[in-house]
Amino acid sequence: MSEHGQGQEATHTAPAGTQLVLDACAKAVEDYRNGVSGKTQTLFAITTQLVSLEAQRAGAAGDDSTLQSSAAGTPRPDTPSERGQSPASDGDEDEPRAKRPRTDPSSYAWAATDFLLETRLHPHILRTLELIRIYGADLTQAKRDLSASPSVPEFPESEWTNILTGRAVDLDHVFAGRYTSGPEDKTTERIGDLEFSFRAPVVAKKVSSFGDWVYAWKRASVATVFAFPHRREELDAYGDQIIGLFGALAPAFHARVLDFDRAVRKRVGSSRRSLLTDVGDFADLKIQFIDSCGANVHHAEASAGGTKSGGAGRRGSGGNRKKDACRKYNSEKGCRNLASECRYRHACSNCGGEKHTQHECTKNARHDA
């Protein structure tokens, strides 16, 4: 009993120190579960506490900071007075010991330019950037919370990363989900120290018409507004603009509108300084992808017509390759290139039609019958 009483009266004895170490380890595990710290940081914090406890029991509590520095691999930036204290006597138990030092964003080379540019950006763009930074601080935690939300809209899991990071959504994947009855194939993505698994739909069908685009865009808009509510008006207005282009062009030229839409959304997701409704920022893309004199339109027409002077006899020439159907386009995974940028034709390898793939070819079905 006397020994137990002495253990309670002493402030640096093993029982008190052990309880503090247990509390610190429990907090480290809780921080990991809440997404506050990564796996490596959590293991380091627990290891550090156990090493210090072992040193304390061996009568080396006064040299605790040295042991912790050895576990970290680098000297601790403590003051001389702190080096003489054991973890049991540390008054701030909640302070993380293994927190990875973060670089001050203001020290980045582009910080000054961004500061000046943000003073001229639209308030909605600033709000979008703010939310992207919030989601990006712990993307895994954001997606975990998203998957548990009862109000989350139905949307391919593989595309939520693009939405939360502000990148362009792949409408082909969104559209393909409409025809996928089974579960999505599991895909693994590594983010820092964690490995995140999700399911990506197989691109069996692609957006190739006005109706396909409207369906995919509606679903993508709903999901985007869920993460960025302030963008609803912008997305509705942009949808009306693209629908207007579909109506202004003959159906034979709707592929140009699809290419233009991909290019616009790609620029907005990369530049971070334009709204989808900033028509003036995309004047060059309209010429390139829609106007008959545009580079992509001219290249596609020239390639489709073949080479008339000297190109037909050269094996592997760009014109000859453009005559052949793209194998990736006809595969289940699909081609990641735009139709105007791919070296091969985005057409059925069975009949040559440009509105479907080999798997969807009706001529192939009649032939088999």
Tab-separated table of C-alpha atoms in Angstrom:
chain	number	residue	atom	x	y	z
A	1	MET	CA	0.000	0.000	0.000
A	2	SER	CA	2.810	2.395	0.888
A	3	GLU	CA	4.445	1.791	-2.450
A	4	HIS	CA	1.138	2.413	-4.211
A	5	GLY	CA	0.686	5.624	-2.285
A	6	GLN	CA	4.120	6.826	-3.194
A	7	GLY	CA	3.413	6.082	-6.873
A	8	GLN	CA	0.319	8.280	-6.739
A	9	GLU	CA	2.102	11.164	-5.026
A	10	ALA	CA	5.068	11.230	-7.454
A	11	THR	CA	4.502	13.119	-10.667
A	12	HIS	CA	7.168	11.387	-12.757
A	13	THR	CA	6.704	7.776	-11.712
A	14	ALA	CA	5.853	4.942	-14.129
A	15	PRO	CA	2.044	4.746	-13.582
A	16	ALA	CA	1.437	8.428	-14.369
A	17	GLY	CA	3.829	8.348	-17.304
A	18	THR	CA	2.272	5.166	-18.620
A	19	GLN	CA	-1.202	6.705	-18.612
A	20	LEU	CA	0.028	9.747	-20.526
A	21	VAL	CA	1.671	7.532	-23.118
A	22	LEU	CA	-1.513	5.466	-23.500
A	23	ASP	CA	-3.543	8.645	-23.924
A	24	ALA	CA	-1.102	9.940	-26.563
A	25	CYS	CA	-1.239	6.629	-28.476
A	26	ALA	CA	-5.043	6.601	-28.333
A	27	LYS	CA	-5.137	10.157	-29.661
A	28	ALA	CA	-2.776	9.229	-32.508
A	29	VAL	CA	-5.078	6.368	-33.528
A	30	GLU	CA	-8.127	8.646	-33.295
A	31	ASP	CA	-6.428	11.282	-35.467
A	32	TYR	CA	-5.690	8.613	-38.075
A	33	ARG	CA	-9.300	7.431	-38.089
A	34	ASN	CA	-10.509	11.014	-38.496
A	35	GLY	CA	-8.102	11.640	-41.341
A	36	VAL	CA	-6.073	14.237	-39.413
A	37	SER	CA	-2.793	12.358	-39.822
A	38	GLY	CA	-1.437	9.788	-42.253
A	39	LYS	CA	-0.407	6.192	-41.609
A	40	THR	CA	3.304	7.006	-41.406
A	41	GLN	CA	2.730	9.880	-38.980
A	42	THR	CA	0.526	7.711	-36.766
A	43	LEU	CA	3.029	4.834	-36.606
A	44	PHE	CA	5.829	7.279	-35.834
A	45	ALA	CA	3.849	8.914	-33.007
A	46	ILE	CA	3.005	5.568	-31.393
A	47	THR	CA	6.576	4.271	-31.781
A	48	THR	CA	7.969	7.446	-30.239
A	49	GLN	CA	5.683	7.163	-27.222
A	50	LEU	CA	6.561	3.493	-26.650
A	51	VAL	CA	10.295	4.188	-26.915
A	52	SER	CA	10.026	7.015	-24.394
A	53	LEU	CA	8.020	4.790	-22.021
A	54	GLU	CA	10.637	2.037	-22.227
A	55	ALA	CA	13.373	4.574	-21.523
A	56	GLN	CA	11.393	5.889	-18.583
A	57	ARG	CA	11.047	2.441	-17.063
A	58	ALA	CA	14.782	1.830	-17.537
A	59	GLY	CA	15.555	4.944	-15.522
A	60	ALA	CA	16.512	7.070	-18.503
A	61	ALA	CA	13.557	9.422	-18.575
A	62	GLY	CA	15.878	12.415	-18.433
A	63	ASP	CA	17.368	11.367	-21.742
A	64	ASP	CA	13.973	10.917	-23.385
A	65	SER	CA	14.421	13.604	-26.022
A	66	THR	CA	17.516	11.863	-27.342
A	67	LEU	CA	15.617	8.607	-27.816
A	68	GLN	CA	12.791	10.401	-29.596
A	69	SER	CA	15.270	12.119	-31.859
A	70	SER	CA	16.758	8.741	-32.764
A	71	ALA	CA	13.314	7.379	-33.617
A	72	ALA	CA	12.607	10.387	-35.842
A	73	GLY	CA	15.979	10.203	-37.566
A	74	THR	CA	16.537	13.954	-37.055
A	75	PRO	CA	17.203	16.091	-33.951
A	76	ARG	CA	14.103	17.571	-32.336
A	77	PRO	CA	13.912	21.355	-32.530
A	78	ASP	CA	13.198	21.644	-28.780
A	79	THR	CA	14.546	24.286	-26.473
A	80	PRO	CA	17.166	23.268	-23.885
A	81	SER	CA	14.569	23.386	-21.112
A	82	GLU	CA	12.253	21.052	-23.035
A	83	ARG	CA	15.043	18.518	-23.629
A	84	GLY	CA	15.279	17.882	-19.914
A	85	GLN	CA	11.578	16.991	-19.583
A	86	SER	CA	10.065	13.560	-20.029
A	87	PRO	CA	6.818	12.989	-21.940
A	88	ALA	CA	5.080	12.352	-18.614
A	89	SER	CA	5.815	15.920	-17.481
A	90	ASP	CA	4.799	17.514	-20.759
A	91	GLY	CA	1.807	19.703	-20.029
A	92	ASP	CA	0.387	19.679	-23.563
A	93	GLU	CA	-0.645	16.098	-24.246
A	94	ASP	CA	-2.683	16.996	-27.344
A	95	GLU	CA	0.204	18.480	-29.284
A	96	PRO	CA	1.137	16.057	-32.129
A	97	ARG	CA	4.744	14.904	-31.809
A	98	ALA	CA	5.210	13.454	-35.279
A	99	LYS	CA	3.430	16.113	-37.321
A	100	ARG	CA	5.037	16.515	-40.708
A	101	PRO	CA	6.312	20.083	-41.207
A	102	ARG	CA	4.352	21.911	-43.856
A	103	THR	CA	5.855	24.334	-46.302
A	104	ASP	CA	4.467	27.834	-46.141
A	105	PRO	CA	2.526	28.333	-49.435
A	106	SER	CA	3.644	31.967	-49.498
A	107	SER	CA	7.189	30.756	-50.201
A	108	TYR	CA	6.216	29.194	-53.537
A	109	ALA	CA	7.513	30.954	-56.622
A	110	TRP	CA	4.008	31.592	-57.963
A	111	ALA	CA	2.551	32.900	-54.680
A	112	ALA	CA	2.965	36.593	-55.505
A	113	THR	CA	1.482	36.171	-58.985
A	114	ASP	CA	-1.490	34.257	-57.599
A	115	PHE	CA	-2.098	36.923	-54.973
A	116	LEU	CA	-2.283	39.662	-57.597
A	117	LEU	CA	-4.388	37.559	-59.960
A	118	GLU	CA	-6.911	36.576	-57.323
A	119	THR	CA	-7.752	40.232	-56.725
A	120	ARG	CA	-9.187	40.306	-60.265
A	121	LEU	CA	-10.924	36.920	-60.360
A	122	HIS	CA	-14.675	36.431	-60.285
A	123	PRO	CA	-15.993	35.715	-56.743
A	124	HIS	CA	-17.317	32.350	-57.904
A	125	ILE	CA	-13.853	31.340	-59.096
A	126	LEU	CA	-12.374	32.338	-55.753
A	127	ARG	CA	-14.995	30.241	-53.954
A	128	THR	CA	-14.227	27.288	-56.240
A	129	LEU	CA	-10.506	27.567	-55.499
A	130	GLU	CA	-11.238	27.754	-51.790
A	131	LEU	CA	-13.281	24.547	-51.856
A	132	ILE	CA	-10.679	22.779	-54.015
A	133	ARG	CA	-8.059	23.578	-51.365
A	134	ILE	CA	-10.363	22.301	-48.612
A	135	TYR	CA	-11.112	19.035	-50.398
A	136	GLY	CA	-7.500	18.649	-51.498
A	137	ALA	CA	-6.153	19.009	-47.964
A	138	ASP	CA	-7.380	15.453	-47.354
A	139	LEU	CA	-8.949	14.088	-50.521
A	140	THR	CA	-9.283	10.598	-49.057
A	141	GLN	CA	-11.287	11.866	-46.104
A	142	ALA	CA	-13.453	14.008	-48.398
A	143	LYS	CA	-14.310	11.025	-50.616
A	144	ARG	CA	-14.893	8.801	-47.590
A	145	ASP	CA	-17.337	11.319	-46.163
A	146	LEU	CA	-18.925	11.736	-49.585
A	147	SER	CA	-19.571	8.014	-49.933
A	148	ALA	CA	-21.352	8.006	-46.564
A	149	SER	CA	-23.559	11.001	-47.370
A	150	PRO	CA	-27.268	10.120	-47.750
A	151	SER	CA	-27.785	13.063	-50.107
A	152	VAL	CA	-24.947	12.298	-52.542
A	153	PRO	CA	-26.220	12.024	-56.145
A	154	GLU	CA	-25.705	8.861	-58.167
A	155	PHE	CA	-22.429	9.283	-60.003
A	156	PRO	CA	-19.442	7.110	-61.031
A	157	GLU	CA	-17.034	6.868	-58.105
A	158	SER	CA	-14.053	7.196	-60.443
A	159	GLU	CA	-15.166	10.701	-61.472
A	160	TRP	CA	-15.598	12.146	-57.987
A	161	THR	CA	-11.850	12.759	-57.832
A	162	ASN	CA	-12.067	14.961	-60.935
A	163	ILE	CA	-14.935	16.940	-59.438
A	164	LEU	CA	-13.358	17.497	-56.020
A	165	THR	CA	-10.054	18.577	-57.582
A	166	GLY	CA	-11.719	20.861	-60.135
A	167	ARG	CA	-10.629	18.888	-63.191
A	168	ALA	CA	-12.783	18.159	-66.233
A	169	VAL	CA	-15.190	15.260	-65.873
A	170	ASP	CA	-14.984	12.477	-68.462
A	171	LEU	CA	-18.533	12.463	-69.846
A	172	ASP	CA	-17.850	9.150	-71.602
A	173	HIS	CA	-17.486	7.469	-68.204
A	174	VAL	CA	-20.616	9.180	-66.935
A	175	PHE	CA	-22.569	8.096	-70.006
A	176	ALA	CA	-21.216	4.529	-69.813
A	177	GLY	CA	-22.587	4.184	-66.290
A	178	ARG	CA	-26.075	4.294	-67.773
A	179	TYR	CA	-25.451	0.959	-69.493
A	180	THR	CA	-23.551	-0.703	-66.647
A	181	SER	CA	-25.858	-2.981	-64.670
A	182	GLY	CA	-23.188	-4.674	-62.547
A	183	PRO	CA	-20.726	-3.193	-60.063
A	184	GLU	CA	-17.904	-1.046	-61.349
A	185	ASP	CA	-14.461	-2.620	-61.734
A	186	LYS	CA	-12.225	-1.930	-58.765
A	187	THR	CA	-9.419	0.537	-59.349
A	188	THR	CA	-6.698	1.453	-56.856
A	189	GLU	CA	-5.268	4.950	-56.512
A	190	ARG	CA	-2.423	5.906	-54.178
A	191	ILE	CA	-2.663	9.280	-52.455
A	192	GLY	CA	0.342	9.977	-50.267
A	193	ASP	CA	0.760	7.188	-47.730
A	194	LEU	CA	-2.737	5.806	-48.247
A	195	GLU	CA	-4.055	3.506	-50.953
A	196	PHE	CA	-7.596	4.352	-52.044
A	197	SER	CA	-9.708	1.838	-53.980
A	198	PHE	CA	-12.718	2.692	-56.105
A	199	ARG	CA	-14.583	1.242	-59.043
A	200	ALA	CA	-14.295	2.702	-62.542
A	201	PRO	CA	-16.955	1.953	-65.169
A	202	VAL	CA	-15.957	0.227	-68.376
A	203	VAL	CA	-16.445	2.617	-71.276
A	204	ALA	CA	-18.649	0.416	-73.454
A	205	LYS	CA	-20.512	3.380	-74.977
A	206	LYS	CA	-19.351	6.905	-75.661
A	207	VAL	CA	-20.993	10.287	-75.992
A	208	SER	CA	-21.502	10.589	-79.737
A	209	SER	CA	-24.713	12.588	-80.178
A	210	PHE	CA	-26.695	15.510	-78.826
A	211	GLY	CA	-28.919	13.252	-76.709
A	212	ASP	CA	-25.938	11.412	-75.241
A	213	TRP	CA	-24.310	14.686	-74.259
A	214	VAL	CA	-27.442	16.097	-72.601
A	215	TYR	CA	-27.836	12.976	-70.446
A	216	ALA	CA	-24.162	12.887	-69.375
A	217	TRP	CA	-23.964	16.648	-68.823
A	218	LYS	CA	-27.065	16.660	-66.632
A	219	ARG	CA	-25.607	14.014	-64.331
A	220	ALA	CA	-22.201	15.719	-64.240
A	221	SER	CA	-23.834	19.073	-63.447
A	222	VAL	CA	-25.819	17.657	-60.538
A	223	ALA	CA	-22.695	16.065	-59.050
A	224	THR	CA	-20.629	19.234	-59.545
A	225	VAL	CA	-23.265	21.429	-57.887
A	226	PHE	CA	-23.317	19.000	-54.957
A	227	ALA	CA	-19.645	19.813	-54.269
A	228	PHE	CA	-19.736	23.424	-55.554
A	229	PRO	CA	-23.261	24.797	-54.949
A	230	HIS	CA	-22.335	28.285	-56.127
A	231	ARG	CA	-21.695	26.997	-59.682
A	232	ARG	CA	-25.315	26.046	-60.460
A	233	GLU	CA	-26.059	29.163	-62.517
A	234	GLU	CA	-22.754	28.873	-64.401
A	235	LEU	CA	-23.327	25.221	-65.313
A	236	ASP	CA	-26.915	25.837	-66.425
A	237	ALA	CA	-25.831	28.729	-68.642
A	238	TYR	CA	-22.987	26.728	-70.173
A	239	GLY	CA	-25.328	23.839	-70.890
A	240	ASP	CA	-27.634	26.233	-72.744
A	241	GLN	CA	-24.669	27.512	-74.797
A	242	ILE	CA	-23.636	24.027	-75.909
A	243	ILE	CA	-27.233	23.075	-76.683
A	244	GLY	CA	-27.423	26.226	-78.823
A	245	LEU	CA	-24.362	25.080	-80.777
A	246	PHE	CA	-25.935	21.670	-81.351
A	247	GLY	CA	-29.030	23.398	-82.686
A	248	ALA	CA	-27.064	25.727	-84.935
A	249	LEU	CA	-25.078	22.963	-86.655
A	250	ALA	CA	-26.313	20.108	-88.789
A	251	PRO	CA	-26.198	16.684	-87.069
A	252	ALA	CA	-23.314	15.690	-89.336
A	253	PHE	CA	-21.172	18.319	-87.551
A	254	HIS	CA	-22.202	17.569	-83.968
A	255	ALA	CA	-18.893	15.783	-83.378
A	256	ARG	CA	-17.243	19.203	-83.623
A	257	VAL	CA	-19.398	20.472	-80.770
A	258	LEU	CA	-18.439	17.477	-78.645
A	259	ASP	CA	-14.741	18.142	-79.265
A	260	PHE	CA	-15.228	21.839	-78.501
A	261	ASP	CA	-16.998	21.033	-75.229
A	262	ARG	CA	-14.161	18.726	-74.116
A	263	ALA	CA	-11.563	21.367	-74.942
A	264	VAL	CA	-13.430	24.113	-73.050
A	265	ARG	CA	-13.918	22.053	-69.912
A	266	LYS	CA	-10.317	20.898	-70.045
A	267	ARG	CA	-9.086	24.506	-70.152
A	268	VAL	CA	-11.326	25.628	-67.292
A	269	GLY	CA	-10.186	22.672	-65.184
A	270	SER	CA	-6.529	23.451	-65.874
A	271	SER	CA	-6.274	27.249	-65.890
A	272	ARG	CA	-8.355	27.979	-62.743
A	273	ARG	CA	-9.121	31.523	-63.867
A	274	SER	CA	-12.149	31.234	-66.159
A	275	LEU	CA	-15.803	30.385	-65.853
A	276	LEU	CA	-17.401	28.054	-68.382
A	277	THR	CA	-19.523	31.003	-69.462
A	278	ASP	CA	-16.533	33.244	-70.291
A	279	VAL	CA	-17.099	32.876	-74.033
A	280	GLY	CA	-14.294	35.265	-74.952
A	281	ASP	CA	-11.706	33.017	-73.302
A	282	PHE	CA	-12.573	30.196	-75.702
A	283	ALA	CA	-12.725	32.031	-79.025
A	284	ASP	CA	-9.596	30.241	-80.234
A	285	LEU	CA	-11.065	26.862	-79.300
A	286	LYS	CA	-14.234	27.599	-81.257
A	287	ILE	CA	-12.173	28.344	-84.351
A	288	GLN	CA	-9.977	25.303	-83.811
A	289	PHE	CA	-12.724	22.747	-83.220
A	290	ILE	CA	-15.874	24.086	-84.915
A	291	ASP	CA	-15.072	26.505	-87.754
A	292	SER	CA	-14.278	24.927	-91.118
A	293	CYS	CA	-10.917	26.710	-91.177
A	294	GLY	CA	-9.951	25.389	-87.740
A	295	ALA	CA	-6.771	23.387	-87.355
A	296	ASN	CA	-8.447	20.305	-85.885
A	297	VAL	CA	-11.317	20.384	-88.371
A	298	HIS	CA	-8.970	20.783	-91.315
A	299	HIS	CA	-6.681	18.030	-90.042
A	300	ALA	CA	-9.597	15.634	-89.562
A	301	GLU	CA	-10.996	16.332	-93.034
A	302	ALA	CA	-7.596	16.038	-94.693
A	303	SER	CA	-6.852	12.779	-92.900
A	304	ALA	CA	-10.252	11.338	-93.708
A	305	GLY	CA	-9.744	12.176	-97.376
A	306	GLY	CA	-6.314	10.488	-97.418
A	307	THR	CA	-3.109	11.803	-98.938
A	308	LYS	CA	-3.259	12.487	-102.626
A	309	SER	CA	0.361	13.284	-103.300
A	310	GLY	CA	3.003	10.755	-102.413
A	311	GLY	CA	1.487	9.730	-99.076
A	312	ALA	CA	-0.281	6.589	-100.274
A	313	GLY	CA	2.881	4.633	-100.930
A	314	ARG	CA	4.650	5.384	-97.645
A	315	ARG	CA	4.072	2.816	-94.959
A	316	GLY	CA	3.168	4.320	-91.605
A	317	SER	CA	2.327	7.801	-92.925
A	318	GLY	CA	-0.153	9.872	-90.949
A	319	GLY	CA	-2.737	9.816	-93.755
A	320	ASN	CA	-2.711	6.031	-94.037
A	321	ARG	CA	-3.021	5.613	-90.303
A	322	LYS	CA	-6.026	7.942	-90.245
A	323	LYS	CA	-7.833	5.666	-92.699
A	324	ASP	CA	-7.633	2.746	-90.281
A	325	ALA	CA	-10.107	2.362	-87.430
A	326	CYS	CA	-8.686	3.002	-83.969
A	327	ARG	CA	-8.280	-0.259	-82.061
A	328	LYS	CA	-8.523	1.455	-78.698
A	329	TYR	CA	-11.752	3.177	-79.760
A	330	ASN	CA	-13.228	-0.226	-80.566
A	331	SER	CA	-11.983	-1.823	-77.342
A	332	GLU	CA	-13.953	-1.963	-74.112
A	333	LYS	CA	-11.766	0.632	-72.420
A	334	GLY	CA	-12.004	3.116	-75.288
A	335	CYS	CA	-9.554	5.711	-76.610
A	336	ARG	CA	-8.558	8.613	-74.384
A	337	ASN	CA	-7.780	10.902	-77.345
A	338	LEU	CA	-10.242	13.219	-78.989
A	339	ALA	CA	-11.478	12.090	-82.386
A	340	SER	CA	-9.760	15.070	-83.996
A	341	GLU	CA	-6.449	14.366	-82.241
A	342	CYS	CA	-6.208	10.580	-82.579
A	343	ARG	CA	-3.923	9.257	-85.322
A	344	TYR	CA	-6.577	6.695	-86.218
A	345	ARG	CA	-10.244	7.020	-87.138
A	346	HIS	CA	-12.806	6.776	-84.370
A	347	ALA	CA	-15.008	4.443	-86.375
A	348	CYS	CA	-16.330	0.908	-86.293
A	349	SER	CA	-13.620	-1.530	-87.356
A	350	ASN	CA	-16.310	-3.777	-88.870
A	351	CYS	CA	-18.332	-1.485	-91.143
A	352	GLY	CA	-16.462	1.826	-90.922
A	353	GLY	CA	-19.376	3.731	-89.407
A	354	GLU	CA	-18.447	6.656	-87.147
A	355	LYS	CA	-21.481	6.537	-84.863
A	356	HIS	CA	-20.693	3.285	-83.069
A	357	THR	CA	-17.960	0.800	-82.157
A	358	GLN	CA	-17.404	-2.764	-83.348
A	359	HIS	CA	-19.233	-4.161	-80.299
A	360	GLU	CA	-22.329	-2.133	-81.175
A	361	CYS	CA	-22.278	-2.845	-84.923
A	362	THR	CA	-25.631	-4.164	-86.170
A	363	LYS	CA	-24.079	-5.429	-89.386
A	364	ASN	CA	-21.872	-7.695	-87.333
A	365	ALA	CA	-24.959	-9.048	-85.562
A	366	ARG	CA	-26.757	-9.756	-88.843
A	367	HIS	CA	-23.653	-11.450	-90.233
A	368	ASP	CA	-23.427	-13.733	-87.191
A	369	ALA	CA	-27.073	-14.642	-87.537
